[in-house]
Amino acid sequence: MSILQPKLGNYNLENYDVMKERFHWDDVKSQFSWSKTGKVNLAYEAIDRHVANGKGEKVALIYSDSLREEMYTFSEMKHETNKAAAMFKKYNVAKGDRVFIFMPRTPELYICLLGAIKVGAVVGPLFEAFMKEAVRSRLEDSEATIIVTTPELLPRIPIAELPHLQTIILVGEEEKLSTGSGKKFVSYYSEMESTVSDDNTIEWVDLEDGLILHYTSGSTGKPKGVYHVHNAMLQHYQTAKWVLDLKEDDIYWCTADPGWVTGTSYGIFGPWLNGVTNVVRGGRFSPDDWYKTIEKYQVSVWYSAPTAFRMLMAAAPEIMKKYDLSSIRHVLSVGEPLNPEVVRWGFETLHHRIHDTWWMTETGAMLICNYLSEPIKPGSMGKPVPGVEAAIINDKGEKLPPYEMGHLAIKAGWPSMMRKIWKNELKYNEYYSIPGWYVSGDTAYQDEDGYFWFQGRNDDVIMTSGERVGPFEIESKLVEHPAVAEAGVIGKPDEIRGHIIKAFVSLREGYEYSDELKQEIQAFIKKELSAHAVPREIEFKDKLPKTRSGKIMRRVLKAWELNEPAGDLSTMED
Ligand code: WTA
């Protein structure tokens, strides 16, 4: 099985090479109000536009979790997001203000996120598993003035230490409304009940006005606020059409949480800009639950991640057989390398080609993909989206010939590229260290047919269960534990999770290695950062390898772990 040919069919992307030749982003703009009025608002284009075009009665959102099951038409979504927008206006949210949303996947999250965009705010979605320190650093850096959260998550927001934070909107029981902190507490449900839906709350913005801040990890420093603008909608719309192949009667399910970029770009923007019915399943992963979701809602297009597919693969085969999955017509993956094994499982067991897509928080939308109309080479990420130029280059910016490994780089200028790293120009500029190119930090090669093959990260960023974790944030937290003197964190290859987090730790005087200590340190990270940042393995060492300037050499830790030569040790202290 070296190449999987497409099934013949009527695809949106008819012929890759022809599309690539003819395509211009400017043509996409004509879809949106920008072309008529010179102004735009992504939330209007994703929701209200379909109502104006007579599709108000179509189901926009199918939401379910273990307790709720609700459907919202585009008209209802318009109505609800207008009310949310009016609520934000009432509490003084103005264009450009940062509105953070820290709550589990529920309809309220989606309504508030779009409502905030309607008033021209820059939204900051936070994953519900974040603990105090992760929440604090993001709210502090963004200087968010308002946050929407639930009474359960409220204790994780260090309200008193966040001077910019003025207003807390609570989605949940009113009796839990706190007072006495000098902040305003607002009850979401009573506010929404008393607010009228009003089209005039929409703030018409320019394509270059701010839309969303997604915090993501690098190998050094604190999480970076990746800032995207409304212009990204061109690419959300177009890639959802070409790559997700969304059509009028599709039922689409993206399994990602809006705390991560996939959960907004393709869990909200892409599908709704195309007016497609979007399934959101709350709660946790289980094979039964996921297959049941597909069967029950007749999901036709399914966008998920290698980790999830590997967990489904590892589950008992009888589980899949219990469900009727015949509604599926297109399956896609993102977030980490999609192993050929998984592609094979998809083909043989699920009876679908799984289409890999490559992109990053920073790139805002898909850049390199496998298309329905094209053959798939299992293990390859595919080819660039028409309108995007990708290349493998060396340090000097020279393009490398086929099969030579180098930087995976993109010619600057695609619509959804980040416009800045929030308050950190230096970090932003690091991406453009090679003139003319956005340097992704991934290494890859291209084959003679133009397919790209992922080889690894060339920094220390860890991809674990499809989530991107910066070792620095965990190391910094580890050394705050009283027992820990020094810490180095690496990703250790793992069959299901891609990588797991492994910490090497040296202890302070007076502390001794024990299983209890290990568990205590793990609990500390879980409490302070989040469950997905916990090192599953901790190895205690008397001393860690460091450069003469005192930097922990993760490269050497990795070599120890993998039993490989450690390479050049000339910068290592004795
Ligand atoms: C990795 C997720 C291999 C890559 C949308 C990238 C991938 C980082 C793939 C971005 C893929 C993403 N194959 N690796 N198809 N997709 N990655 O910002 O290392 O969470 O740089 O964005 O994930 O992760 P992020």
XYZ file of C-alpha atoms and ligand atoms in Angstrom:
599
model
C 0.000 0.000 0.000
C 2.310 2.746 -1.111
C -0.254 5.096 -2.647
C -3.980 5.364 -1.954
C -5.889 6.528 -4.986
C -9.005 8.672 -4.574
C -12.448 7.253 -5.102
C -13.923 8.913 -8.143
C -16.343 11.624 -7.183
C -17.427 15.180 -7.422
C -14.940 17.094 -5.332
C -14.750 20.793 -4.627
C -11.105 20.754 -5.525
C -11.376 19.241 -8.972
C -7.801 19.253 -10.084
C -5.012 20.342 -7.815
C -2.632 21.607 -10.475
C -5.242 23.617 -12.343
C -6.555 25.176 -9.130
C -3.051 26.052 -8.042
C -2.436 27.858 -11.310
C -5.657 29.818 -11.390
C -6.349 30.609 -7.784
C -6.194 34.103 -6.203
C -7.133 34.995 -2.664
C -8.698 38.230 -3.924
C -11.426 36.165 -5.580
C -12.423 34.741 -2.190
C -13.003 38.227 -0.789
C -15.938 38.646 -3.145
C -17.883 36.114 -1.021
C -18.029 38.495 1.886
C -19.497 41.891 2.694
C -16.018 43.372 2.411
C -16.414 43.505 -1.365
C -19.606 45.599 -1.075
C -19.095 47.746 1.998
C -15.361 47.747 2.634
C -16.079 46.416 6.130
C -16.526 42.960 7.513
C -17.140 40.935 10.672
C -16.300 37.242 10.788
C -19.180 36.442 13.157
C -21.671 38.074 10.790
C -20.220 36.199 7.830
C -20.307 32.884 9.714
C -23.852 33.179 11.082
C -26.040 36.154 10.058
C -25.095 36.026 6.374
C -26.751 32.622 6.031
C -29.936 33.956 7.626
C -29.903 36.868 5.164
C -29.514 34.297 2.375
C -32.628 32.397 3.401
C -30.921 29.594 5.326
C -32.085 30.719 8.781
C -33.967 27.497 9.480
C -30.984 25.258 8.778
C -29.360 23.646 11.847
C -26.064 25.369 12.613
C -25.087 23.616 15.849
C -25.839 20.164 17.190
C -24.592 20.126 20.759
C -24.597 17.165 23.107
C -22.937 15.915 26.258
C -24.011 13.397 28.895
C -26.658 15.808 30.219
C -27.715 18.048 27.355
C -28.755 17.694 23.754
C -29.610 20.895 21.879
C -29.873 22.121 18.337
C -29.576 25.709 17.184
C -30.555 26.963 13.738
C -28.587 29.741 12.083
C -31.463 32.106 13.059
C -31.205 31.041 16.675
C -27.425 31.395 16.634
C -27.815 34.865 15.154
C -30.283 35.784 17.857
C -28.173 34.372 20.700
C -24.878 35.827 19.502
C -26.549 39.227 19.060
C -27.689 39.055 22.662
C -24.220 38.050 23.835
C -22.811 40.960 21.830
C -25.278 43.344 23.495
C -24.244 41.971 26.886
C -20.553 42.575 26.147
C -21.360 46.120 24.973
C -23.294 46.788 28.151
C -20.213 45.852 30.150
C -18.077 48.260 28.166
C -16.295 45.902 25.813
C -14.983 47.979 22.918
C -13.259 47.098 19.673
C -9.836 45.567 20.290
C -10.491 44.692 23.947
C -9.510 41.170 24.954
C -12.435 38.990 26.013
C -11.347 35.650 27.445
C -13.490 32.566 27.578
C -12.581 29.846 30.038
C -15.154 27.093 30.053
C -15.978 23.615 28.841
C -17.401 22.985 25.379
C -21.063 24.018 25.692
C -23.311 26.126 23.436
C -22.612 29.103 25.731
C -18.909 28.979 24.849
C -19.678 29.163 21.126
C -22.297 31.900 21.601
C -20.014 34.056 23.746
C -17.038 33.608 21.436
C -19.004 34.767 18.392
C -20.816 37.461 20.407
C -17.479 38.917 21.471
C -16.259 38.880 17.866
C -19.445 40.702 16.857
C -18.499 43.693 19.027
C -15.001 43.752 17.553
C -13.275 42.236 20.583
C -10.229 39.990 20.327
C -11.284 36.672 21.869
C -8.985 34.488 23.938
C -10.269 30.948 24.416
C -8.677 29.025 27.287
C -8.748 25.254 27.574
C -10.865 24.178 30.536
C -8.097 21.975 31.978
C -5.810 24.952 32.650
C -4.913 25.547 36.263
C -4.113 28.759 38.078
C -0.654 29.509 36.752
C -1.547 28.803 33.128
C -4.641 30.991 33.430
C -2.785 33.768 35.198
C 0.049 34.063 32.712
C -2.363 34.301 29.770
C -4.686 36.848 31.369
C -1.768 38.899 32.602
C -0.022 38.977 29.238
C -3.157 39.778 27.232
C -4.446 42.322 29.775
C -7.923 40.901 29.325
C -10.646 43.108 30.805
C -13.437 40.571 30.864
C -13.722 36.805 31.197
C -16.568 34.382 30.733
C -16.282 31.330 32.964
C -18.242 28.867 35.104
C -18.566 28.820 38.918
C -16.549 25.557 38.889
C -13.595 27.110 37.072
C -13.719 30.476 38.849
C -11.360 29.424 41.700
C -8.595 28.904 39.109
C -8.638 32.576 38.126
C -6.409 34.573 40.484
C -8.777 37.537 40.224
C -7.152 39.750 42.833
C -3.787 39.566 41.065
C -5.125 40.690 37.683
C -5.551 44.464 37.723
C -6.855 44.695 34.137
C -9.623 42.210 34.712
C -12.798 44.178 35.463
C -15.732 41.902 34.784
C -16.442 38.215 35.294
C -19.408 36.722 33.499
C -20.505 33.528 35.212
C -22.294 30.828 33.294
C -23.944 28.947 36.146
C -25.775 29.281 39.391
C -26.263 32.812 40.553
C -25.877 32.159 44.265
C -22.219 31.530 43.614
C -21.701 35.122 42.420
C -18.842 36.431 44.520
C -18.502 39.938 45.794
C -15.916 41.942 47.645
C -13.046 41.701 45.163
C -13.743 45.061 43.529
C -14.646 43.242 40.308
C -18.031 43.142 38.665
C -19.739 39.740 38.631
C -22.437 39.207 36.052
C -24.821 36.279 35.738
C -24.842 35.091 32.135
C -28.282 33.529 32.171
C -30.128 36.449 33.796
C -28.260 38.884 31.583
C -29.149 36.980 28.398
C -32.770 36.722 29.524
C -33.157 40.449 29.902
C -31.202 41.427 26.787
C -32.817 41.959 23.416
C -31.233 40.681 20.246
C -30.123 43.653 18.214
C -28.378 43.604 14.836
C -26.970 47.056 15.468
C -24.491 45.776 18.021
C -22.286 44.426 15.199
C -19.043 46.334 14.931
C -17.978 46.444 11.284
C -14.221 46.127 11.139
C -11.371 46.063 8.665
C -9.869 42.809 7.462
C -6.729 43.678 9.428
C -8.544 44.207 12.757
C -7.920 41.736 15.591
C -9.944 38.537 15.882
C -8.397 36.018 18.229
C -5.443 35.372 20.525
C -4.318 31.757 20.866
C -1.586 31.128 23.391
C 0.882 28.483 22.373
C 4.172 27.113 23.634
C 7.618 27.621 22.237
C 10.810 25.994 23.450
C 11.808 28.999 25.526
C 9.982 31.629 27.515
C 6.348 31.913 28.483
C 3.480 30.914 26.186
C 3.177 33.275 23.233
C -0.027 35.089 22.331
C -0.500 34.381 18.638
C -2.630 37.202 17.218
C -4.902 36.679 14.214
C -7.087 39.132 12.300
C -10.451 38.914 10.486
C -8.667 38.469 7.157
C -7.992 34.857 8.230
C -11.601 34.095 7.300
C -10.637 33.937 3.629
C -8.468 30.933 4.323
C -10.802 29.365 6.904
C -13.555 29.522 4.344
C -11.528 28.334 1.390
C -9.674 25.466 3.055
C -12.896 24.228 4.674
C -14.317 24.114 1.172
C -11.358 22.483 -0.541
C -9.773 20.331 2.087
C -12.654 19.472 4.424
C -14.691 19.405 1.208
C -17.720 20.803 3.049
C -20.948 20.834 1.098
C -24.470 22.042 1.745
C -25.826 18.868 3.349
C -22.767 17.731 5.286
C -22.864 17.062 9.006
C -19.402 17.981 10.161
C -17.597 17.061 13.369
C -14.281 18.526 14.477
C -13.247 16.880 17.732
C -10.906 19.683 18.894
C -11.638 22.045 21.776
C -11.723 25.784 20.972
C -8.905 26.226 23.513
C -6.674 25.043 20.658
C -6.500 26.605 17.217
C -8.086 23.628 15.440
C -11.155 24.039 17.635
C -11.706 27.619 16.449
C -10.389 27.713 12.863
C -12.105 24.410 11.998
C -14.444 23.880 14.951
C -16.169 27.256 14.443
C -14.985 29.484 11.604
C -14.409 27.132 8.642
C -17.662 25.149 8.895
C -19.917 28.080 9.681
C -18.421 30.361 7.035
C -19.536 27.579 4.703
C -22.982 27.399 6.327
C -22.572 23.763 7.341
C -24.174 21.915 10.276
C -21.562 21.590 13.002
C -21.520 18.871 15.668
C -20.016 19.606 19.079
C -19.666 16.777 21.559
C -18.899 17.820 25.139
C -17.179 15.638 27.714
C -14.291 13.276 27.386
C -13.035 10.868 24.788
C -14.183 7.280 24.776
C -14.341 5.034 21.698
C -17.984 4.152 22.376
C -18.959 7.746 22.841
C -17.232 8.877 19.661
C -18.616 6.164 17.417
C -22.042 6.747 18.907
C -21.763 10.451 18.108
C -21.003 9.663 14.464
C -23.876 7.204 14.210
C -26.442 9.305 16.032
C -25.864 12.572 14.183
C -24.932 10.968 10.856
C -21.573 12.703 10.738
C -20.292 12.860 7.158
C -17.033 14.811 7.511
C -14.832 14.080 10.500
C -11.706 16.051 11.484
C -9.641 14.612 14.327
C -6.069 13.883 15.423
C -3.550 11.022 15.245
C -3.694 10.442 19.009
C -7.436 9.924 18.847
C -7.144 7.601 15.869
C -4.439 5.626 17.674
C -6.668 5.284 20.734
C -9.519 4.087 18.540
C -7.108 1.632 16.928
C -6.032 0.351 20.327
C -9.637 -0.188 21.485
C -11.285 -3.586 21.094
C -12.392 -4.063 17.456
C -15.855 -5.156 18.646
C -16.540 -1.612 19.818
C -16.439 -0.194 16.316
C -18.589 -3.019 14.980
C -21.453 -2.017 17.276
C -22.029 1.191 15.377
C -23.200 2.140 11.925
C -20.561 4.510 10.585
C -21.822 4.527 7.017
C -22.656 8.247 7.109
C -18.929 9.091 6.966
C -17.608 10.194 3.596
C -14.412 12.091 4.468
C -11.911 11.782 7.340
C -9.050 14.153 8.166
C -6.297 14.507 10.736
C -4.099 17.246 12.179
C -1.671 18.017 14.969
C 1.153 15.496 14.741
C 2.602 13.041 12.292
C -0.061 10.689 10.987
C 1.633 7.303 11.025
C 1.279 5.160 7.884
C -0.024 2.467 10.250
C -2.952 4.667 11.175
C -3.653 5.434 7.530
C -3.655 1.699 6.897
C -6.035 1.086 9.799
C -8.308 3.797 8.439
C -8.324 2.241 5.016
C -8.797 -1.339 6.117
C -11.029 -0.928 9.141
C -12.837 2.369 8.808
C -12.833 2.005 5.000
C -11.690 5.570 4.464
C -8.504 7.267 3.453
C -7.472 9.493 6.381
C -6.327 12.826 4.970
C -3.475 14.446 6.842
C -3.280 18.246 7.113
C -0.339 20.294 8.340
C -0.494 23.736 9.879
C 0.220 25.576 13.136
C -1.363 27.955 15.608
C 0.753 30.651 13.986
C -0.411 29.874 10.447
C -4.090 30.162 11.438
C -5.270 27.708 8.817
C -4.226 24.643 6.838
C -1.176 25.027 4.615
C -0.131 21.553 3.480
C -2.790 18.923 2.947
C -4.013 15.780 1.287
C -6.995 16.411 -0.963
C -9.927 14.187 -1.821
C -9.141 14.473 -5.514
C -5.481 13.486 -5.149
C -3.623 10.255 -4.363
C -2.410 9.900 -0.771
C 1.061 8.710 0.115
C 0.713 7.323 3.649
C 3.122 9.170 5.949
C 3.168 12.319 3.871
C 1.403 15.534 4.897
C 0.458 16.262 1.288
C 0.896 19.347 -0.859
C 0.505 23.096 -0.273
C -2.938 24.671 -0.354
C -3.434 26.467 -3.699
C -2.443 30.092 -3.132
C 0.287 29.074 -0.670
C 3.960 28.565 -1.489
C 5.819 26.097 0.735
C 9.420 24.982 0.388
C 12.259 23.147 2.058
C 15.085 25.626 2.538
C 18.493 25.765 4.174
C 19.742 28.391 6.632
C 20.545 30.739 3.764
C 17.024 30.570 2.356
C 18.027 28.447 -0.633
C 15.512 25.866 -1.808
C 16.743 22.306 -1.402
C 16.350 19.530 -3.981
C 13.924 16.606 -3.434
C 14.654 14.325 -0.462
C 17.028 16.780 1.212
C 15.967 17.621 4.727
C 15.667 21.264 5.754
C 13.430 23.938 7.246
C 9.804 23.682 6.290
C 9.137 27.291 5.296
C 6.265 29.272 3.792
C 6.500 32.329 1.546
C 5.147 35.184 3.671
C 1.736 36.585 2.792
C -1.068 34.002 3.113
C -4.338 35.462 4.494
C -4.502 33.652 7.856
C -0.901 34.172 8.961
C -0.499 35.626 12.453
C 0.026 39.367 12.491
C 1.995 39.524 15.710
C 2.998 37.801 18.882
C 1.189 39.797 21.514
C 3.543 42.368 23.071
C 6.597 40.449 21.862
C 8.055 41.718 18.629
C 11.295 39.885 19.212
C 9.605 36.489 19.282
C 7.569 37.399 16.214
C 10.684 38.345 14.282
C 12.310 35.003 15.104
C 9.876 33.346 12.679
C 11.232 35.495 9.861
C 14.943 35.000 10.501
C 15.377 33.919 6.861
C 14.293 36.871 4.683
C 11.035 36.366 2.769
C 10.169 33.122 4.549
C 8.123 32.140 7.572
C 10.232 29.448 9.226
C 7.960 26.903 10.872
C 10.412 25.222 13.239
C 9.607 21.856 11.618
C 12.075 19.947 9.486
C 10.818 18.063 6.477
C 11.678 17.045 2.945
C 9.775 17.123 -0.297
C 9.637 14.215 -2.767
C 9.815 14.463 -6.539
C 6.003 14.696 -6.782
C 5.885 17.713 -4.484
C 4.585 15.859 -1.403
C 5.975 17.039 1.953
C 7.248 14.558 4.557
C 7.507 15.621 8.209
C 10.764 14.750 9.972
C 10.627 16.482 13.344
C 10.738 19.743 15.237
C 14.043 21.535 15.246
C 13.348 23.001 18.642
C 12.404 21.282 21.889
C 8.648 21.719 21.613
C 6.859 18.526 22.664
C 3.774 17.255 20.870
C 1.925 15.060 23.349
C -1.522 13.656 22.591
C -1.764 16.243 19.845
C -1.113 19.111 22.211
C 1.848 21.372 21.984
C 3.763 21.729 25.219
C 6.758 23.934 25.884
C 9.398 22.251 28.057
C 10.391 25.582 29.547
C 7.048 26.229 31.233
C 7.178 22.818 32.918
C 10.841 23.152 33.904
C 10.145 26.560 35.454
C 7.278 25.125 37.443
C 9.256 22.048 38.508
C 11.989 24.145 40.086
C 9.340 25.953 42.127
C 8.764 22.688 43.970
C 10.780 22.791 47.214
C 12.525 19.474 46.497
C 13.662 20.292 42.971
C 17.023 21.906 42.294
C 17.142 21.597 38.518
C 14.916 20.155 35.859
C 15.084 19.323 32.170
C 12.045 18.210 30.212
C 11.901 16.284 26.947
C 9.406 14.377 24.841
C 9.823 10.597 24.935
C 8.397 8.683 21.950
C 5.174 6.850 22.801
C 3.020 4.620 20.632
C -0.337 6.118 21.487
C 0.437 9.688 22.516
C 3.139 10.437 19.980
C 5.330 11.598 22.852
C 4.987 11.639 26.600
C 6.559 14.264 28.808
C 9.617 13.063 30.671
C 11.390 15.152 33.295
C 14.943 14.740 34.515
C 15.246 16.225 37.954
C 18.037 16.836 40.434
C 17.073 17.287 44.073
C 17.990 19.892 46.644
C 20.085 19.020 49.677
C 18.124 17.076 52.227
C 15.696 15.485 49.777
C 15.782 11.913 48.641
C 14.266 10.120 45.741
C 11.073 8.208 46.503
C 7.906 7.181 44.716
C 5.916 9.488 46.981
C 8.101 12.415 46.022
C 7.618 11.626 42.361
C 3.863 11.550 42.793
C 3.917 14.718 44.826
C 5.822 16.514 42.065
C 3.381 15.222 39.459
C 0.432 16.417 41.536
C 2.119 19.799 41.928
C 2.396 20.259 38.154
C -1.160 19.100 37.641
C -2.443 21.565 40.211
C -0.373 24.509 39.018
C -0.261 24.057 35.256
C -2.619 21.441 33.879
C -3.057 17.701 33.561
C -1.584 17.639 30.075
C 1.659 19.234 31.327
C 2.364 16.507 33.923
C 5.563 14.524 33.283
C 4.409 10.905 33.120
C 7.991 9.893 33.828
C 10.396 11.529 36.238
C 13.973 10.364 36.444
C 16.105 11.581 39.314
C 19.723 12.485 38.554
C 22.516 13.808 40.748
C 23.424 16.350 38.112
C 21.972 17.494 34.829
C 23.988 18.218 31.668
C 24.397 21.983 31.263
C 26.139 24.419 29.009
C 28.813 26.618 30.536
C 26.272 29.419 30.529
C 24.020 27.235 32.667
C 21.374 26.116 30.167
C 20.092 22.582 30.607
C 21.050 20.611 27.480
C 17.839 18.879 26.499
C 19.622 17.457 23.483
C 21.831 15.412 25.800
C 18.858 14.292 27.884
C 17.187 13.091 24.694
C 20.318 11.203 23.672
C 20.434 9.535 27.125
C 16.826 8.570 26.804
C 17.150 7.117 23.333
C 20.568 5.586 23.890
C 22.003 7.628 21.090
C 25.262 9.536 20.727
C 24.914 12.977 22.325
C 26.750 14.807 19.553
C 28.896 17.879 20.098
C 29.532 18.341 23.824
C 32.027 21.175 23.532
C 29.685 23.677 25.187
C 28.955 21.371 28.109
C 30.326 22.235 31.555
C 32.597 19.641 33.142
C 2.959 19.619 14.435
C -1.892 22.493 15.377
C 3.194 16.386 11.501
C 4.119 20.401 13.847
C -2.789 22.864 14.181
C 3.670 21.837 13.984
C 2.225 18.193 12.550
C 2.931 21.806 15.290
C 1.082 18.111 11.720
C 1.882 22.874 15.421
C 1.069 17.069 10.740
C 0.837 19.786 13.074
N 2.131 16.241 10.681
N 3.259 17.344 12.435
N 0.034 16.912 9.919
N 0.244 19.119 12.074
N 2.022 19.222 13.393
O 0.377 25.000 16.920
O 5.292 20.143 14.603
O -0.759 23.066 18.106
O 4.748 22.753 14.029
O -1.097 23.544 15.664
O 2.303 20.521 15.312
O 1.080 22.637 16.543
P -0.114 23.606 16.895
